[in-house]
Tab-separated table of C-alpha atoms in Angstrom:
chain	number	residue	atom	x	y	z
A	21	UNK	CA	0.000	0.000	0.000
A	22	UNK	CA	1.799	3.107	-1.226
A	23	UNK	CA	1.549	6.185	0.972
A	24	UNK	CA	3.689	9.256	1.512
A	25	UNK	CA	5.415	8.550	4.801
A	26	UNK	CA	7.422	11.762	4.546
A	27	UNK	CA	4.225	13.483	5.711
A	28	UNK	CA	5.165	12.812	9.270
A	29	UNK	CA	8.902	13.531	9.252
A	30	UNK	CA	9.426	16.144	11.903
A	31	UNK	CA	5.993	17.662	11.289
A	32	UNK	CA	3.400	15.426	12.970
A	33	UNK	CA	5.433	14.684	16.100
A	34	UNK	CA	2.572	14.455	18.463
A	35	UNK	CA	1.686	16.654	21.430
A	36	UNK	CA	0.902	15.367	24.932
A	37	UNK	CA	-2.842	15.750	25.473
A	38	UNK	CA	-5.372	16.120	28.234
A	39	UNK	CA	-7.475	14.905	31.142
A	40	UNK	CA	-11.280	14.951	31.227
A	41	UNK	CA	-14.334	12.845	30.637
A	42	UNK	CA	-18.060	12.629	30.481
A	43	UNK	CA	-20.869	10.258	30.979
A	44	UNK	CA	-24.583	9.865	30.899
A	45	UNK	CA	-26.835	10.780	33.805
A	46	UNK	CA	-30.367	11.843	34.432
A	47	UNK	CA	-31.332	15.116	35.991
A	48	UNK	CA	-28.965	17.001	38.235
A	49	UNK	CA	-25.319	17.858	38.079
A	50	UNK	CA	-22.877	15.764	40.103
A	51	UNK	CA	-19.192	16.251	40.865
A	52	UNK	CA	-16.795	14.353	38.674
A	53	UNK	CA	-15.541	10.992	39.827
A	54	UNK	CA	-12.647	9.193	38.178
A	55	UNK	CA	-12.772	5.465	38.793
A	56	UNK	CA	-10.589	2.457	38.154
A	57	UNK	CA	-12.885	-0.226	36.757
A	58	UNK	CA	-11.362	-3.691	36.736
A	59	UNK	CA	-12.013	-6.208	33.960
A	60	UNK	CA	-10.998	-9.828	33.577
A	61	UNK	CA	-11.106	-10.295	29.790
A	62	UNK	CA	-11.426	-8.421	26.495
A	63	UNK	CA	-15.141	-9.126	26.142
A	64	UNK	CA	-15.832	-7.551	29.512
A	65	UNK	CA	-13.730	-4.530	28.553
A	66	UNK	CA	-15.530	-4.132	25.215
A	67	UNK	CA	-18.904	-4.143	26.956
A	68	UNK	CA	-17.659	-1.618	29.487
A	69	UNK	CA	-16.459	0.683	26.697
A	70	UNK	CA	-19.847	0.472	24.991
A	71	UNK	CA	-21.688	2.076	27.906
A	72	UNK	CA	-19.161	3.701	30.254
A	73	UNK	CA	-17.022	6.770	29.576
A	74	UNK	CA	-13.657	5.007	29.273
A	75	UNK	CA	-10.774	7.469	29.220
A	76	UNK	CA	-7.818	5.100	29.296
A	77	UNK	CA	-7.100	1.368	29.429
A	78	UNK	CA	-4.235	-0.090	31.469
A	79	UNK	CA	-4.156	-3.619	30.091
A	80	UNK	CA	-1.209	-4.779	32.138
A	81	UNK	CA	-3.012	-4.050	35.394
A	82	UNK	CA	-6.462	-5.044	34.113
A	83	UNK	CA	-8.366	-1.834	34.679
A	84	UNK	CA	-9.856	1.092	32.773
A	85	UNK	CA	-9.931	4.740	33.837
A	86	UNK	CA	-13.575	5.855	33.706
A	87	UNK	CA	-15.355	9.147	34.324
A	88	UNK	CA	-18.656	8.476	36.067
A	89	UNK	CA	-21.415	9.899	38.224
A	90	UNK	CA	-22.311	8.177	41.462
A	91	UNK	CA	-25.386	6.720	39.795
A	92	UNK	CA	-23.216	5.212	37.097
A	93	UNK	CA	-20.794	3.874	39.682
A	94	UNK	CA	-23.693	2.059	41.339
A	95	UNK	CA	-24.833	0.667	37.972
A	96	UNK	CA	-21.367	-0.667	37.197
A	97	UNK	CA	-21.146	-2.226	40.645
A	98	UNK	CA	-24.454	-4.010	40.048
A	99	UNK	CA	-22.980	-5.418	36.832
A	100	UNK	CA	-20.206	-6.974	38.870
A	101	UNK	CA	-17.252	-4.740	37.997
A	102	UNK	CA	-14.593	-4.164	40.623
A	103	UNK	CA	-14.374	-0.420	41.304
A	104	UNK	CA	-11.902	1.854	43.030
A	105	UNK	CA	-11.929	5.630	43.257
A	106	UNK	CA	-8.844	7.301	41.767
A	107	UNK	CA	-8.635	10.214	44.207
A	108	UNK	CA	-5.783	12.098	42.523
A	109	UNK	CA	-7.308	11.971	39.041
A	110	UNK	CA	-10.647	12.994	40.501
A	111	UNK	CA	-9.013	16.032	42.104
A	112	UNK	CA	-7.299	16.963	38.845
A	113	UNK	CA	-10.472	16.579	36.790
A	114	UNK	CA	-12.507	18.713	39.174
A	115	UNK	CA	-9.862	21.422	39.072
A	116	UNK	CA	-9.689	21.377	35.278
A	117	UNK	CA	-13.444	21.861	34.931
A	118	UNK	CA	-13.725	24.696	37.439
A	119	UNK	CA	-13.056	27.982	35.597
A	120	UNK	CA	-12.195	29.863	38.769
A	121	UNK	CA	-9.292	27.514	39.413
A	122	UNK	CA	-7.257	29.216	36.689
A	123	UNK	CA	-7.831	32.867	37.447
A	124	UNK	CA	-7.905	33.459	33.702
A	125	UNK	CA	-9.237	36.466	31.837
A	126	UNK	CA	-12.414	35.564	29.965
A	127	UNK	CA	-11.690	38.333	27.438
A	128	UNK	CA	-8.212	37.025	26.586
A	129	UNK	CA	-7.428	34.966	23.509
A	130	UNK	CA	-7.850	31.221	23.646
A	131	UNK	CA	-9.873	29.078	26.012
A	132	UNK	CA	-9.984	30.465	29.529
A	133	UNK	CA	-7.279	28.764	31.546
A	134	UNK	CA	-5.795	27.290	28.364
A	135	UNK	CA	-4.722	30.259	26.203
A	136	UNK	CA	-2.627	28.116	23.852
A	137	UNK	CA	-5.796	26.480	22.473
A	138	UNK	CA	-7.685	28.641	20.015
A	139	UNK	CA	-11.453	28.793	20.096
A	140	UNK	CA	-13.538	27.772	17.091
A	141	UNK	CA	-13.969	31.427	16.127
A	142	UNK	CA	-10.256	32.178	16.463
A	143	UNK	CA	-9.284	29.096	14.481
A	144	UNK	CA	-11.674	29.851	11.649
A	145	UNK	CA	-10.504	33.466	11.493
A	146	UNK	CA	-6.822	32.510	11.483
A	147	UNK	CA	-7.181	29.840	8.798
A	148	UNK	CA	-9.293	32.099	6.589
A	149	UNK	CA	-6.566	34.731	6.900
A	150	UNK	CA	-3.881	32.152	6.112
A	151	UNK	CA	-5.658	31.154	2.913
A	152	UNK	CA	-6.288	34.770	1.952
A	153	UNK	CA	-2.602	35.662	2.426
A	154	UNK	CA	-1.311	32.604	0.531
A	155	UNK	CA	-3.796	31.966	-2.292
A	156	UNK	CA	-1.409	29.802	-4.325
A	157	UNK	CA	-0.809	27.424	-1.401
A	158	UNK	CA	-4.045	27.369	0.601
A	159	UNK	CA	-7.819	27.225	0.092
A	160	UNK	CA	-10.398	27.603	2.871
A	161	UNK	CA	-13.546	25.700	1.910
A	162	UNK	CA	-17.001	24.956	3.301
A	163	UNK	CA	-17.633	21.189	3.353
A	164	UNK	CA	-20.995	20.990	5.161
A	165	UNK	CA	-23.093	22.040	8.129
A	166	UNK	CA	-23.079	21.121	11.799
A	167	UNK	CA	-26.227	19.734	13.399
A	168	UNK	CA	-26.992	23.045	15.077
A	169	UNK	CA	-26.721	24.919	11.787
A	170	UNK	CA	-29.273	22.588	10.226
A	171	UNK	CA	-31.636	23.632	13.021
A	172	UNK	CA	-30.740	27.337	13.121
A	173	UNK	CA	-28.447	28.757	10.406
A	174	UNK	CA	-27.601	31.721	12.627
A	175	UNK	CA	-26.479	29.574	15.547
A	176	UNK	CA	-24.497	26.664	14.106
A	177	UNK	CA	-21.219	26.302	12.259
A	178	UNK	CA	-19.937	25.238	8.893
A	179	UNK	CA	-17.565	22.305	8.785
A	180	UNK	CA	-14.503	23.837	7.162
A	181	UNK	CA	-11.458	22.359	5.461
A	182	UNK	CA	-8.103	23.950	4.676
A	183	UNK	CA	-6.514	22.549	1.510
A	184	UNK	CA	-2.739	23.007	1.251
A	185	UNK	CA	-0.825	22.413	-1.964
A	186	UNK	CA	1.270	24.223	-4.526
A	187	UNK	CA	-1.609	25.020	-6.853
A	188	UNK	CA	0.830	26.152	-9.549
A	189	UNK	CA	2.453	22.709	-9.724
A	190	UNK	CA	1.167	20.321	-12.401
A	191	UNK	CA	2.835	17.301	-10.784
A	192	UNK	CA	0.568	14.364	-9.864
A	193	UNK	CA	-0.532	14.749	-6.253
A	194	UNK	CA	-1.280	12.202	-3.572
A	195	UNK	CA	-3.948	13.061	-0.975
A	196	UNK	CA	-3.514	13.330	2.795
A	197	UNK	CA	-6.486	14.127	5.039
A	198	UNK	CA	-5.989	15.201	8.659
A	199	UNK	CA	-9.179	15.263	10.740
A	200	UNK	CA	-9.322	16.732	14.268
A	201	UNK	CA	-11.756	17.381	17.123
A	202	UNK	CA	-14.428	14.822	16.300
A	203	UNK	CA	-14.643	14.453	20.092
A	204	UNK	CA	-15.156	17.943	21.431
A	205	UNK	CA	-13.265	17.759	24.726
A	206	UNK	CA	-9.989	16.635	23.108
A	207	UNK	CA	-8.544	20.143	22.918
A	208	UNK	CA	-5.059	19.239	21.753
A	209	UNK	CA	-6.187	17.810	18.423
A	210	UNK	CA	-7.490	20.964	16.729
A	211	UNK	CA	-4.600	23.145	17.855
A	212	UNK	CA	-2.036	20.617	16.647
A	213	UNK	CA	-3.762	20.456	13.253
A	214	UNK	CA	-3.783	24.253	12.940
A	215	UNK	CA	-0.122	24.599	13.921
A	216	UNK	CA	0.773	21.892	11.429
A	217	UNK	CA	-0.995	23.907	8.702
A	218	UNK	CA	0.732	27.127	9.686
A	219	UNK	CA	4.107	25.380	9.744
A	220	UNK	CA	3.597	23.931	6.262
A	221	UNK	CA	2.793	27.308	4.743
A	222	UNK	CA	5.562	29.166	6.579
A	223	UNK	CA	8.266	26.620	5.665
A	224	UNK	CA	7.381	26.258	1.994
A	225	UNK	CA	10.340	27.328	-0.142
A	226	UNK	CA	12.677	27.151	2.862
A	227	UNK	CA	12.450	23.530	3.966
A	228	UNK	CA	13.048	21.061	1.113
A	229	UNK	CA	10.857	18.345	2.658
A	230	UNK	CA	7.923	20.726	3.120
A	231	UNK	CA	8.419	22.179	-0.356
A	232	UNK	CA	8.442	18.720	-1.901
A	233	UNK	CA	5.386	17.762	0.106
A	234	UNK	CA	3.258	20.694	-1.051
A	235	UNK	CA	4.490	20.293	-4.643
A	236	UNK	CA	3.441	16.627	-4.743
A	237	UNK	CA	0.609	16.303	-2.206
A	238	UNK	CA	-2.748	17.825	-1.391
A	239	UNK	CA	-3.124	18.149	2.379
A	240	UNK	CA	-6.708	18.484	3.578
A	241	UNK	CA	-7.075	19.659	7.185
A	242	UNK	CA	-10.422	19.680	9.011
A	243	UNK	CA	-9.727	21.379	12.354
A	244	UNK	CA	-13.175	20.630	13.815
A	245	UNK	CA	-15.197	17.600	12.840
A	246	UNK	CA	-17.581	18.610	15.626
A	247	UNK	CA	-17.608	22.416	15.993
A	248	UNK	CA	-20.903	22.554	17.929
A	249	UNK	CA	-19.598	20.240	20.624
A	250	UNK	CA	-16.241	21.995	20.710
A	251	UNK	CA	-17.951	25.295	21.579
A	252	UNK	CA	-19.452	23.572	24.625
A	253	UNK	CA	-16.082	22.109	25.628
A	254	UNK	CA	-14.626	25.629	25.486
A	255	UNK	CA	-16.787	26.367	28.548
A	256	UNK	CA	-14.783	23.665	30.408
A	257	UNK	CA	-17.674	21.229	30.147
A	258	UNK	CA	-16.815	17.575	29.679
A	259	UNK	CA	-18.382	17.490	26.227
A	260	UNK	CA	-17.571	14.587	23.908
A	261	UNK	CA	-20.478	14.292	21.440
A	262	UNK	CA	-22.414	16.625	19.161
A	263	UNK	CA	-25.206	18.806	20.570
A	264	UNK	CA	-28.060	17.008	18.762
A	265	UNK	CA	-30.917	16.733	21.258
A	266	UNK	CA	-33.682	15.079	19.258
A	267	UNK	CA	-33.388	11.617	20.823
A	268	UNK	CA	-34.830	12.320	24.241
A	269	UNK	CA	-31.666	13.385	26.061
A	270	UNK	CA	-31.706	17.102	26.789
A	271	UNK	CA	-30.018	17.412	30.179
A	272	UNK	CA	-26.681	19.238	30.219
A	273	UNK	CA	-25.477	20.310	33.642
A	274	UNK	CA	-21.814	21.310	33.750
A	275	UNK	CA	-19.376	19.719	34.158
A	276	UNK	CA	-21.314	16.774	32.679
A	277	UNK	CA	-22.909	16.604	29.243
A	278	UNK	CA	-25.444	14.104	28.012
A	279	UNK	CA	-27.073	15.087	24.712
A	280	UNK	CA	-25.571	14.392	21.314
A	281	UNK	CA	-24.238	11.634	19.077
A	282	UNK	CA	-20.727	10.173	19.098
A	283	UNK	CA	-19.529	10.900	15.566
A	284	UNK	CA	-16.839	8.231	15.919
A	285	UNK	CA	-19.556	5.583	16.321
A	286	UNK	CA	-21.989	6.975	13.732
A	287	UNK	CA	-20.088	6.050	10.548
A	288	UNK	CA	-21.835	4.103	7.811
A	289	UNK	CA	-19.154	1.385	7.624
A	290	UNK	CA	-19.546	-1.141	10.433
A	291	UNK	CA	-22.266	0.853	12.212
A	292	UNK	CA	-23.612	-1.277	15.095
A	293	UNK	CA	-21.352	-3.975	13.682
A	294	UNK	CA	-20.501	-5.505	17.053
A	295	UNK	CA	-24.119	-6.086	17.976
A	296	UNK	CA	-26.146	-4.609	20.798
A	297	UNK	CA	-24.121	-3.388	23.777
A	298	UNK	CA	-20.711	-4.576	22.615
A	299	UNK	CA	-18.978	-1.597	20.932
A	300	UNK	CA	-21.313	1.376	21.122
A	301	UNK	CA	-24.530	2.394	22.820
A	302	UNK	CA	-28.133	2.710	21.678
A	303	UNK	CA	-28.898	4.970	24.675
A	304	UNK	CA	-28.935	8.694	23.744
A	305	UNK	CA	-27.538	9.898	27.076
A	306	UNK	CA	-24.468	7.676	26.953
A	307	UNK	CA	-21.159	8.907	25.616
A	308	UNK	CA	-20.804	6.254	22.902
A	309	UNK	CA	-24.345	6.766	21.563
A	310	UNK	CA	-24.126	5.779	17.905
A	311	UNK	CA	-27.208	7.664	16.724
A	312	UNK	CA	-30.512	6.302	15.429
A	313	UNK	CA	-29.057	5.073	12.123
A	314	UNK	CA	-25.794	4.776	10.230
A	315	UNK	CA	-24.495	8.212	9.154
A	316	UNK	CA	-27.625	9.821	10.605
A	317	UNK	CA	-25.810	13.022	11.569
A	318	UNK	CA	-25.074	15.920	9.197
A	319	UNK	CA	-21.455	16.034	10.374
A	320	UNK	CA	-20.958	12.356	9.503
A	321	UNK	CA	-22.648	12.845	6.149
A	322	UNK	CA	-20.387	15.796	5.343
A	323	UNK	CA	-17.211	13.950	6.377
A	324	UNK	CA	-18.051	10.812	4.436
A	325	UNK	CA	-19.080	12.761	1.327
A	326	UNK	CA	-15.786	14.627	1.500
A	327	UNK	CA	-13.816	11.388	1.798
A	328	UNK	CA	-15.524	10.067	-1.327
A	329	UNK	CA	-14.766	13.342	-3.098
A	330	UNK	CA	-11.008	13.412	-2.470
A	331	UNK	CA	-10.192	9.683	-2.456
A	332	UNK	CA	-10.902	7.159	-5.196
A	333	UNK	CA	-12.446	3.829	-4.204
A	334	UNK	CA	-9.598	1.312	-4.234
A	335	UNK	CA	-11.104	-1.670	-2.390
A	336	UNK	CA	-13.840	-4.180	-3.082
A	337	UNK	CA	-17.033	-4.399	-1.003
A	338	UNK	CA	-16.215	-7.532	1.000
A	339	UNK	CA	-14.429	-7.347	4.351
A	340	UNK	CA	-11.652	-9.598	3.022
A	341	UNK	CA	-11.068	-7.581	-0.171
A	342	UNK	CA	-7.584	-6.072	-0.009
A	343	UNK	CA	-6.606	-2.652	-1.271
A	344	UNK	CA	-4.077	-3.094	-4.120
A	345	UNK	CA	-0.356	-2.674	-3.652
A	346	UNK	CA	-0.396	0.607	-5.577
A	347	UNK	CA	-3.225	2.167	-3.534
A	348	UNK	CA	-2.594	5.796	-2.639
A	349	UNK	CA	-3.792	8.230	0.000
A	350	UNK	CA	-3.562	8.634	3.731
A	351	UNK	CA	-6.092	9.521	6.440
A	352	UNK	CA	-5.216	10.383	10.048
A	353	UNK	CA	-7.820	11.209	12.682
A	354	UNK	CA	-6.427	12.987	15.750
A	355	UNK	CA	-7.853	12.031	19.148
A	356	UNK	CA	-6.666	12.050	22.745
A	357	UNK	CA	-5.462	10.408	24.840
A	358	UNK	CA	-3.273	7.280	25.349
A	359	UNK	CA	-0.144	7.723	23.174
A	360	UNK	CA	-1.209	5.206	20.555
A	361	UNK	CA	-1.137	4.846	16.782
A	362	UNK	CA	-4.216	2.783	15.903
A	363	UNK	CA	-5.257	1.147	12.644
A	364	UNK	CA	-8.386	-0.775	11.476
A	365	UNK	CA	-10.333	-2.769	12.190
A	366	UNK	CA	-12.006	-1.232	15.185
A	367	UNK	CA	-15.130	-3.390	15.071
A	368	UNK	CA	-13.809	-6.723	13.775
A	369	UNK	CA	-11.420	-8.768	15.874
A	370	UNK	CA	-9.864	-10.238	12.726
A	371	UNK	CA	-7.058	-8.383	10.944
A	372	UNK	CA	-7.790	-6.454	7.768
A	373	UNK	CA	-6.574	-7.921	4.474
A	374	UNK	CA	-3.959	-5.127	4.482
A	375	UNK	CA	-2.942	-5.607	8.117
A	376	UNK	CA	0.755	-6.088	7.366
A	377	UNK	CA	0.954	-2.883	5.319
A	378	UNK	CA	-1.031	-0.867	7.850
A	379	UNK	CA	1.119	-2.128	10.694
A	380	UNK	CA	4.327	-1.322	8.786
A	381	UNK	CA	3.238	2.230	8.056
A	382	UNK	CA	1.945	2.613	11.620
A	383	UNK	CA	5.364	1.623	12.940
A	384	UNK	CA	6.939	4.359	10.837
A	385	UNK	CA	4.654	6.866	12.553
A	386	UNK	CA	5.429	5.305	15.916
A	387	UNK	CA	9.133	5.729	15.250
A	388	UNK	CA	8.683	9.507	15.077
A	389	UNK	CA	6.250	10.009	17.955
A	390	UNK	CA	7.345	7.060	20.136
A	391	UNK	CA	3.774	5.766	20.453
A	392	UNK	CA	2.686	2.141	20.689
A	393	UNK	CA	1.187	0.837	17.418
A	394	UNK	CA	-1.666	-1.661	17.294
A	395	UNK	CA	-4.952	-2.708	15.690
A	396	UNK	CA	-7.778	-1.135	17.675
A	397	UNK	CA	-9.788	-4.291	18.222
A	398	UNK	CA	-6.902	-6.601	19.121
A	399	UNK	CA	-6.632	-7.721	22.763
A	400	UNK	CA	-4.118	-5.620	24.649
A	401	UNK	CA	-4.481	-2.610	22.337
A	402	UNK	CA	-7.598	-0.658	23.341
A	403	UNK	CA	-11.184	-1.877	22.928
A	404	UNK	CA	-13.526	-2.610	20.041
A	405	UNK	CA	-15.414	0.276	18.464
A	406	UNK	CA	-17.861	0.220	15.548
A	407	UNK	CA	-18.868	2.974	13.140
A	408	UNK	CA	-15.519	4.764	13.388
A	409	UNK	CA	-14.088	7.300	10.944
A	410	UNK	CA	-10.940	5.348	10.109
A	411	UNK	CA	-12.867	2.108	9.548
A	412	UNK	CA	-15.014	3.988	7.032
A	413	UNK	CA	-12.075	5.465	5.117
A	414	UNK	CA	-10.229	2.157	4.903
A	415	UNK	CA	-13.255	-0.146	4.689
A	416	UNK	CA	-15.217	1.845	2.127
A	417	UNK	CA	-12.368	3.296	0.057
A	418	UNK	CA	-9.256	1.209	0.702
A	419	UNK	CA	-7.209	4.182	1.913
A	420	UNK	CA	-4.581	3.745	4.630
A	421	UNK	CA	-6.319	5.082	7.748
A	422	UNK	CA	-5.052	5.685	11.279
A	423	UNK	CA	-6.080	7.232	14.568
A	424	UNK	CA	-3.462	8.982	16.687
A	425	UNK	CA	-4.369	9.074	20.382
A	426	UNK	CA	-2.350	12.068	21.540
A	427	UNK	CA	-0.660	12.327	24.881
A	428	UNK	CA	-1.789	11.562	28.399
A	429	UNK	CA	-4.786	13.772	29.216
A	430	UNK	CA	-7.747	15.511	27.549
A	431	UNK	CA	-7.132	19.089	28.774
A	432	UNK	CA	-3.345	19.372	28.671
A	433	UNK	CA	-1.561	22.297	30.260
A	434	UNK	CA	-0.199	24.793	27.751
A	435	UNK	CA	3.354	24.318	28.987
A	436	UNK	CA	3.257	20.555	28.379
A	437	UNK	CA	1.531	20.962	25.012
A	438	UNK	CA	3.884	23.602	23.655
A	439	UNK	CA	7.056	21.927	24.864
A	440	UNK	CA	6.093	18.831	22.848
A	441	UNK	CA	5.390	20.628	19.563
A	442	UNK	CA	8.475	20.418	17.260
């Protein structure tokens, strides 16, 4: 599987990320609890991840880090899980979601308490300016609408994409798509994507690798796959999903959030592929709620339509159809956290027909960012997940697709984030 591995040389060295979570609840706000939930096998872990807000998995010790309300803790106990409160992580999470803890200026640039992370408005302004100032290297395009915009055009956002390439070059161009902030609370992802874009434009003509890359590649950068949810996370709410509230879950009491659809479980390829309660949730208030149908959400529809627009279909329809050896293209979805490079399948325990090629390319990425590399669904890697973005891009189109789980926490301090950026 041919891809342009030079994309990552010195440019996508990954930032340490952040610490937060969310979970479903019913009516009134509760303080955050961070729990260690013990599991005895992969099946038990997969079922936990389908309904609980799993932040991290420590396979060697047999437990998952979970954000939960007291009601959810009681539910998990009734299901027979061993539970222990992680007091230090609970303290950190409560501090990170209390705006007064930072003493920040609400009128200053960036997210209050985290000035290194641009808001949606700031990001969109900066990238529009970048494209306007460099019209031969950058285009700033509208690729679709958020859920909120479909309800109220004055209130929601466009999904935007920045396209970087030397538009004056007639050389054949491969395609690289970088997608960020599908999960709203993962602040590091959007900022890393934006800084990558700014670095590419600034170094063109000075750095031979960057110059070659923009002469021979189209780089498509979506800074926010979920802009509605990201605006909620900017309020220091533990917001993961979209803001869609048409499925009977309307309660949102900071620091918890409940409404919305998990866009990384809503994809049309492998949607609900693990069966009921095994990879994602059918319950609207839960954090892995997959939506009422495959690709039901306008954000998912926009992302999948864009993938079909920029990538050719290089794989047959069957799960065991391999992409050919001369397949081109690369897709990376940025998430946080766990310091992992993940590749499909997420929903099938079996390897893909291109597993060897995906693993080889993943190891090249892991060489640069020093992350562990593994197939999502394999025991000891993470946990199974169906309807994911990377499964769609590889499964539907035969494009090499990866998820980078950045760093160690959801809301990373600015000092840690910026010291890790190359």
